[in-house]
Amino acid sequence: MGAIEKEGYTLYCTVLFFSPQGQFLGKHRKLMPTSLERCIWGQGDGSTIPVYDTPIGKLGAAICWENRMPLYRTALYAKGIELYCAPTADGSKEWQSSMLHIAIEGGCFVLSACQFCQRKHFPDHPDYLFTDWYDDKEHDSIVSQGGSVIISPLGQVLAGPNFESEGLVTADIDLGDIARAKLYFDSVGHYSRPDVLHLTVNEHPRKSVTFVTKVEKAEDDSNK
């Protein structure tokens, strides 16, 4: 699930991961806020790019336009991601093309949840401006188009995209499709060329202040 996380006085756009039993597994902070988001959110670092091995598959996420970052996608592929979650506010047709490409490129199931909002979901204020899906300015006019979709590693659209309303999209998946897809193309396996192309990922937390505590030596009792 998505959340806005606060640490100190900095906000982060974050995905939270939970087990089927409701146990908190960890988080991913968006590495690069997009456009004016940089006025609000901080940048994540390499310490929160997890892929969790769960009973339903290896689970990870890329937030919104992080999905356009090929090196970040490659890091997730190298961690064996099988259930690639892509929460977004991008309701464009081009986004659908990206999701299809990622499913094939990564040999993984892509689950993209896109928010659907209408003007009436926001407070009334004359200064609020939207780029609407439709030209009308009525309360029911759409301001975030949705488009949630599930795509298989073989490039098949299993559910969605839903551009019509709020709702859930569901699909039965066969994890065997991952092996079938990677028989033909494995971007970090038999189809890679590490002798030519190589990615290094820094997973250390990026801290602005590091404290090194002085350790006092214990007094030697033999000198007493």
mmCIF file of C-alpha atoms in Angstrom:
data_model
loop_
_atom_site.group_PDB
_atom_site.id
_atom_site.type_symbol
_atom_site.label_atom_id
_atom_site.label_comp_id
_atom_site.label_asym_id
_atom_site.label_seq_id
_atom_site.Cartn_x
_atom_site.Cartn_y
_atom_site.Cartn_z
ATOM 1 C CA MET A 1 0.000 0.000 0.000
ATOM 2 C CA GLY A 2 1.072 3.587 -0.578
ATOM 3 C CA ALA A 3 1.700 6.140 2.163
ATOM 4 C CA ILE A 4 3.277 9.502 2.783
ATOM 5 C CA GLU A 5 5.961 8.836 5.377
ATOM 6 C CA LYS A 6 7.387 11.458 7.754
ATOM 7 C CA GLU A 7 10.869 11.228 9.228
ATOM 8 C CA GLY A 8 11.943 14.279 11.179
ATOM 9 C CA TYR A 9 10.630 17.156 9.097
ATOM 10 C CA THR A 10 10.963 15.438 5.711
ATOM 11 C CA LEU A 11 8.203 13.626 3.839
ATOM 12 C CA TYR A 12 8.738 10.613 1.605
ATOM 13 C CA CYS A 13 6.509 8.955 -0.963
ATOM 14 C CA THR A 14 6.584 5.362 0.257
ATOM 15 C CA VAL A 15 5.254 1.880 -0.437
ATOM 16 C CA LEU A 16 4.621 -0.290 2.635
ATOM 17 C CA PHE A 17 4.741 -4.085 2.445
ATOM 18 C CA PHE A 18 2.709 -6.450 4.639
ATOM 19 C CA SER A 19 2.503 -10.233 4.884
ATOM 20 C CA PRO A 20 -0.819 -12.094 4.437
ATOM 21 C CA GLN A 21 -0.917 -12.216 8.260
ATOM 22 C CA GLY A 22 -0.738 -8.420 8.487
ATOM 23 C CA GLN A 23 2.910 -8.329 9.581
ATOM 24 C CA PHE A 24 4.868 -5.263 8.454
ATOM 25 C CA LEU A 25 7.696 -6.434 6.195
ATOM 26 C CA GLY A 26 9.322 -3.158 5.238
ATOM 27 C CA LYS A 27 9.143 -0.240 2.838
ATOM 28 C CA HIS A 28 10.363 1.358 -0.344
ATOM 29 C CA ARG A 29 10.898 5.109 -0.593
ATOM 30 C CA LYS A 30 10.609 6.725 -4.011
ATOM 31 C CA LEU A 31 14.132 7.400 -5.240
ATOM 32 C CA MET A 32 13.335 10.452 -7.325
ATOM 33 C CA PRO A 33 10.227 12.576 -6.806
ATOM 34 C CA THR A 34 8.800 13.787 -10.095
ATOM 35 C CA SER A 35 8.709 17.452 -11.143
ATOM 36 C CA LEU A 36 7.038 19.619 -8.451
ATOM 37 C CA GLU A 37 6.936 16.635 -6.080
ATOM 38 C CA ARG A 38 10.541 17.618 -5.311
ATOM 39 C CA CYS A 39 9.191 20.675 -3.483
ATOM 40 C CA ILE A 40 7.383 18.362 -1.063
ATOM 41 C CA TRP A 41 9.089 14.955 -0.832
ATOM 42 C CA GLY A 42 12.634 13.886 -0.051
ATOM 43 C CA GLN A 43 14.645 11.346 -2.046
ATOM 44 C CA GLY A 44 14.866 7.716 -1.027
ATOM 45 C CA ASP A 45 18.131 5.778 -1.140
ATOM 46 C CA GLY A 46 19.373 2.303 -1.935
ATOM 47 C CA SER A 47 18.607 0.964 1.532
ATOM 48 C CA THR A 48 14.884 0.687 0.723
ATOM 49 C CA ILE A 49 14.682 -1.179 -2.574
ATOM 50 C CA PRO A 50 13.538 -4.563 -1.246
ATOM 51 C CA VAL A 51 12.084 -7.622 -2.924
ATOM 52 C CA TYR A 52 10.336 -9.846 -0.390
ATOM 53 C CA ASP A 53 10.004 -13.606 -0.786
ATOM 54 C CA THR A 54 6.365 -14.180 0.198
ATOM 55 C CA PRO A 55 4.099 -17.244 -0.029
ATOM 56 C CA ILE A 56 2.504 -15.782 -3.154
ATOM 57 C CA GLY A 57 5.735 -14.806 -4.912
ATOM 58 C CA LYS A 58 8.656 -12.393 -4.747
ATOM 59 C CA LEU A 59 7.173 -8.955 -4.196
ATOM 60 C CA GLY A 60 8.580 -5.499 -4.890
ATOM 61 C CA ALA A 61 7.529 -2.085 -6.157
ATOM 62 C CA ALA A 62 8.395 0.943 -8.235
ATOM 63 C CA ILE A 63 6.426 4.132 -7.614
ATOM 64 C CA CYS A 64 4.909 6.047 -10.526
ATOM 65 C CA TRP A 65 7.623 7.420 -12.832
ATOM 66 C CA GLU A 66 10.330 5.388 -11.109
ATOM 67 C CA ASN A 67 9.060 2.834 -13.598
ATOM 68 C CA ARG A 68 10.764 4.884 -16.309
ATOM 69 C CA MET A 69 14.165 4.395 -14.615
ATOM 70 C CA PRO A 70 15.753 1.435 -16.453
ATOM 71 C CA LEU A 71 18.550 0.940 -13.919
ATOM 72 C CA TYR A 72 16.118 0.803 -11.023
ATOM 73 C CA ARG A 73 14.020 -1.746 -12.889
ATOM 74 C CA THR A 74 17.166 -3.773 -13.524
ATOM 75 C CA ALA A 75 17.948 -3.810 -9.795
ATOM 76 C CA LEU A 76 14.484 -5.245 -9.087
ATOM 77 C CA TYR A 77 14.899 -7.852 -11.838
ATOM 78 C CA ALA A 78 18.255 -8.898 -10.356
ATOM 79 C CA LYS A 79 16.533 -9.457 -6.999
ATOM 80 C CA GLY A 80 14.185 -11.915 -8.653
ATOM 81 C CA ILE A 81 10.981 -9.893 -8.558
ATOM 82 C CA GLU A 82 7.919 -11.872 -9.650
ATOM 83 C CA LEU A 83 5.066 -9.609 -8.536
ATOM 84 C CA TYR A 84 6.020 -6.142 -9.719
ATOM 85 C CA CYS A 85 3.766 -3.518 -8.119
ATOM 86 C CA ALA A 86 3.505 -0.170 -9.868
ATOM 87 C CA PRO A 87 1.251 2.288 -8.008
ATOM 88 C CA THR A 88 0.796 5.493 -9.967
ATOM 89 C CA ALA A 89 -1.217 8.615 -10.706
ATOM 90 C CA ASP A 90 -0.446 8.339 -14.431
ATOM 91 C CA GLY A 91 -3.689 7.473 -16.204
ATOM 92 C CA SER A 92 -2.322 7.871 -19.716
ATOM 93 C CA LYS A 93 -2.397 5.346 -22.526
ATOM 94 C CA GLU A 94 1.386 5.632 -22.678
ATOM 95 C CA TRP A 95 1.540 4.286 -19.110
ATOM 96 C CA GLN A 96 -0.210 1.145 -20.274
ATOM 97 C CA SER A 97 2.495 0.684 -22.895
ATOM 98 C CA SER A 98 5.170 1.003 -20.203
ATOM 99 C CA MET A 99 3.492 -1.633 -18.040
ATOM 100 C CA LEU A 100 3.322 -4.049 -20.951
ATOM 101 C CA HIS A 101 6.986 -3.462 -21.734
ATOM 102 C CA ILE A 102 8.073 -3.969 -18.107
ATOM 103 C CA ALA A 103 6.166 -7.251 -17.816
ATOM 104 C CA ILE A 104 7.973 -8.598 -20.884
ATOM 105 C CA GLU A 105 11.346 -7.036 -20.048
ATOM 106 C CA GLY A 106 11.340 -8.280 -16.451
ATOM 107 C CA GLY A 107 9.601 -11.591 -17.029
ATOM 108 C CA CYS A 108 7.266 -10.773 -14.152
ATOM 109 C CA PHE A 109 3.635 -10.086 -13.374
ATOM 110 C CA VAL A 110 2.952 -6.353 -13.324
ATOM 111 C CA LEU A 111 0.182 -5.088 -11.039
ATOM 112 C CA SER A 112 -0.391 -1.381 -11.602
ATOM 113 C CA ALA A 113 -2.875 0.408 -9.350
ATOM 114 C CA CYS A 114 -3.797 3.875 -10.613
ATOM 115 C CA GLN A 115 -5.912 6.306 -8.611
ATOM 116 C CA PHE A 116 -9.321 7.271 -9.936
ATOM 117 C CA CYS A 117 -10.579 10.657 -8.705
ATOM 118 C CA GLN A 118 -13.347 13.051 -9.619
ATOM 119 C CA ARG A 119 -13.487 16.777 -8.983
ATOM 120 C CA LYS A 120 -16.025 16.235 -6.192
ATOM 121 C CA HIS A 121 -13.440 14.286 -4.202
ATOM 122 C CA PHE A 122 -11.481 17.504 -3.611
ATOM 123 C CA PRO A 123 -12.403 20.571 -1.525
ATOM 124 C CA ASP A 124 -14.183 23.383 -3.355
ATOM 125 C CA HIS A 125 -11.822 26.230 -4.068
ATOM 126 C CA PRO A 126 -11.660 28.561 -7.076
ATOM 127 C CA ASP A 127 -7.869 28.329 -7.286
ATOM 128 C CA TYR A 128 -7.793 24.536 -7.697
ATOM 129 C CA LEU A 129 -6.885 23.758 -11.287
ATOM 130 C CA PHE A 130 -6.978 20.322 -12.901
ATOM 131 C CA THR A 131 -6.164 18.835 -16.258
ATOM 132 C CA ASP A 132 -9.377 16.901 -16.758
ATOM 133 C CA TRP A 133 -9.914 13.790 -18.790
ATOM 134 C CA TYR A 134 -13.065 15.534 -19.969
ATOM 135 C CA ASP A 135 -13.634 19.207 -20.783
ATOM 136 C CA ASP A 136 -16.537 19.761 -18.398
ATOM 137 C CA LYS A 137 -15.972 21.276 -14.962
ATOM 138 C CA GLU A 138 -18.797 19.523 -13.146
ATOM 139 C CA HIS A 139 -18.376 17.750 -9.824
ATOM 140 C CA ASP A 140 -18.440 14.385 -11.600
ATOM 141 C CA SER A 141 -15.712 15.305 -14.091
ATOM 142 C CA ILE A 142 -12.654 13.060 -13.918
ATOM 143 C CA VAL A 143 -9.350 14.531 -12.727
ATOM 144 C CA SER A 144 -7.388 11.288 -12.302
ATOM 145 C CA GLN A 145 -8.269 8.708 -14.885
ATOM 146 C CA GLY A 146 -7.440 5.386 -13.258
ATOM 147 C CA GLY A 147 -6.318 2.556 -15.498
ATOM 148 C CA SER A 148 -5.440 -0.200 -13.014
ATOM 149 C CA VAL A 149 -4.194 -3.260 -14.860
ATOM 150 C CA ILE A 150 -2.607 -6.703 -14.396
ATOM 151 C CA ILE A 151 -0.236 -8.006 -17.088
ATOM 152 C CA SER A 152 1.503 -11.384 -17.356
ATOM 153 C CA PRO A 153 5.207 -12.004 -18.116
ATOM 154 C CA LEU A 154 4.102 -13.133 -21.576
ATOM 155 C CA GLY A 155 2.575 -9.727 -22.264
ATOM 156 C CA GLN A 156 -1.039 -10.755 -21.830
ATOM 157 C CA VAL A 157 -3.417 -8.254 -20.216
ATOM 158 C CA LEU A 158 -5.143 -10.372 -17.565
ATOM 159 C CA ALA A 159 -7.394 -7.691 -16.064
ATOM 160 C CA GLY A 160 -8.217 -4.070 -16.812
ATOM 161 C CA PRO A 161 -7.327 -1.415 -17.587
ATOM 162 C CA ASN A 162 -10.218 0.208 -15.753
ATOM 163 C CA PHE A 163 -10.730 3.842 -16.798
ATOM 164 C CA GLU A 164 -14.414 3.969 -15.887
ATOM 165 C CA SER A 165 -14.735 4.132 -12.116
ATOM 166 C CA GLU A 166 -13.390 3.128 -8.735
ATOM 167 C CA GLY A 167 -13.059 -0.629 -8.441
ATOM 168 C CA LEU A 168 -10.893 -3.689 -8.058
ATOM 169 C CA VAL A 169 -9.209 -5.598 -10.858
ATOM 170 C CA THR A 170 -8.347 -9.226 -10.120
ATOM 171 C CA ALA A 171 -6.851 -12.116 -12.040
ATOM 172 C CA ASP A 172 -5.723 -15.699 -11.511
ATOM 173 C CA ILE A 173 -2.003 -15.991 -12.237
ATOM 174 C CA ASP A 174 0.290 -18.908 -13.009
ATOM 175 C CA LEU A 175 3.825 -18.349 -11.713
ATOM 176 C CA GLY A 176 4.949 -20.900 -14.290
ATOM 177 C CA ASP A 177 4.523 -18.146 -16.876
ATOM 178 C CA ILE A 178 7.643 -16.520 -15.412
ATOM 179 C CA ALA A 179 9.807 -19.504 -16.348
ATOM 180 C CA ARG A 180 8.135 -19.700 -19.748
ATOM 181 C CA ALA A 181 8.878 -16.044 -20.433
ATOM 182 C CA LYS A 182 12.474 -16.202 -19.204
ATOM 183 C CA LEU A 183 13.192 -19.217 -21.364
ATOM 184 C CA TYR A 184 13.191 -16.700 -24.207
ATOM 185 C CA PHE A 185 14.483 -13.587 -22.481
ATOM 186 C CA ASP A 186 16.135 -13.082 -19.082
ATOM 187 C CA SER A 187 17.456 -9.520 -18.826
ATOM 188 C CA VAL A 188 19.746 -10.300 -15.875
ATOM 189 C CA GLY A 189 20.495 -13.908 -16.851
ATOM 190 C CA HIS A 190 21.254 -15.601 -20.148
ATOM 191 C CA TYR A 191 20.358 -12.461 -22.156
ATOM 192 C CA SER A 192 22.695 -10.177 -20.213
ATOM 193 C CA ARG A 193 26.250 -9.214 -21.146
ATOM 194 C CA PRO A 194 27.978 -8.395 -17.835
ATOM 195 C CA ASP A 195 31.321 -8.225 -19.648
ATOM 196 C CA VAL A 196 29.974 -5.203 -21.530
ATOM 197 C CA LEU A 197 27.150 -3.808 -19.359
ATOM 198 C CA HIS A 198 27.243 -3.864 -15.560
ATOM 199 C CA LEU A 199 25.154 -2.188 -12.853
ATOM 200 C CA THR A 200 26.352 -1.417 -9.312
ATOM 201 C CA VAL A 201 23.679 -0.640 -6.711
ATOM 202 C CA ASN A 202 24.589 1.192 -3.494
ATOM 203 C CA GLU A 203 22.318 -0.197 -0.765
ATOM 204 C CA HIS A 204 23.867 1.780 2.103
ATOM 205 C CA PRO A 205 21.616 4.322 3.825
ATOM 206 C CA ARG A 206 22.418 7.872 2.762
ATOM 207 C CA LYS A 207 22.799 9.768 6.033
ATOM 208 C CA SER A 208 23.647 13.461 6.309
ATOM 209 C CA VAL A 209 25.171 12.941 9.764
ATOM 210 C CA THR A 210 27.164 9.935 10.987
ATOM 211 C CA PHE A 211 28.068 9.576 14.645
ATOM 212 C CA VAL A 212 31.234 7.682 15.583
ATOM 213 C CA THR A 213 31.185 6.967 19.307
ATOM 214 C CA LYS A 214 34.525 6.782 21.140
ATOM 215 C CA VAL A 215 34.910 3.534 23.068
ATOM 216 C CA GLU A 216 36.898 3.762 26.300
ATOM 217 C CA LYS A 217 39.183 0.828 27.020
ATOM 218 C CA ALA A 218 38.455 -1.091 30.216
ATOM 219 C CA GLU A 219 41.052 -0.675 32.942
ATOM 220 C CA ASP A 220 43.432 -3.622 33.208
ATOM 221 C CA ASP A 221 42.912 -5.185 36.654
ATOM 222 C CA SER A 222 46.425 -6.759 36.520
ATOM 223 C CA ASN A 223 48.003 -3.330 37.105
ATOM 224 C CA LYS A 224 46.251 -2.878 40.436
#
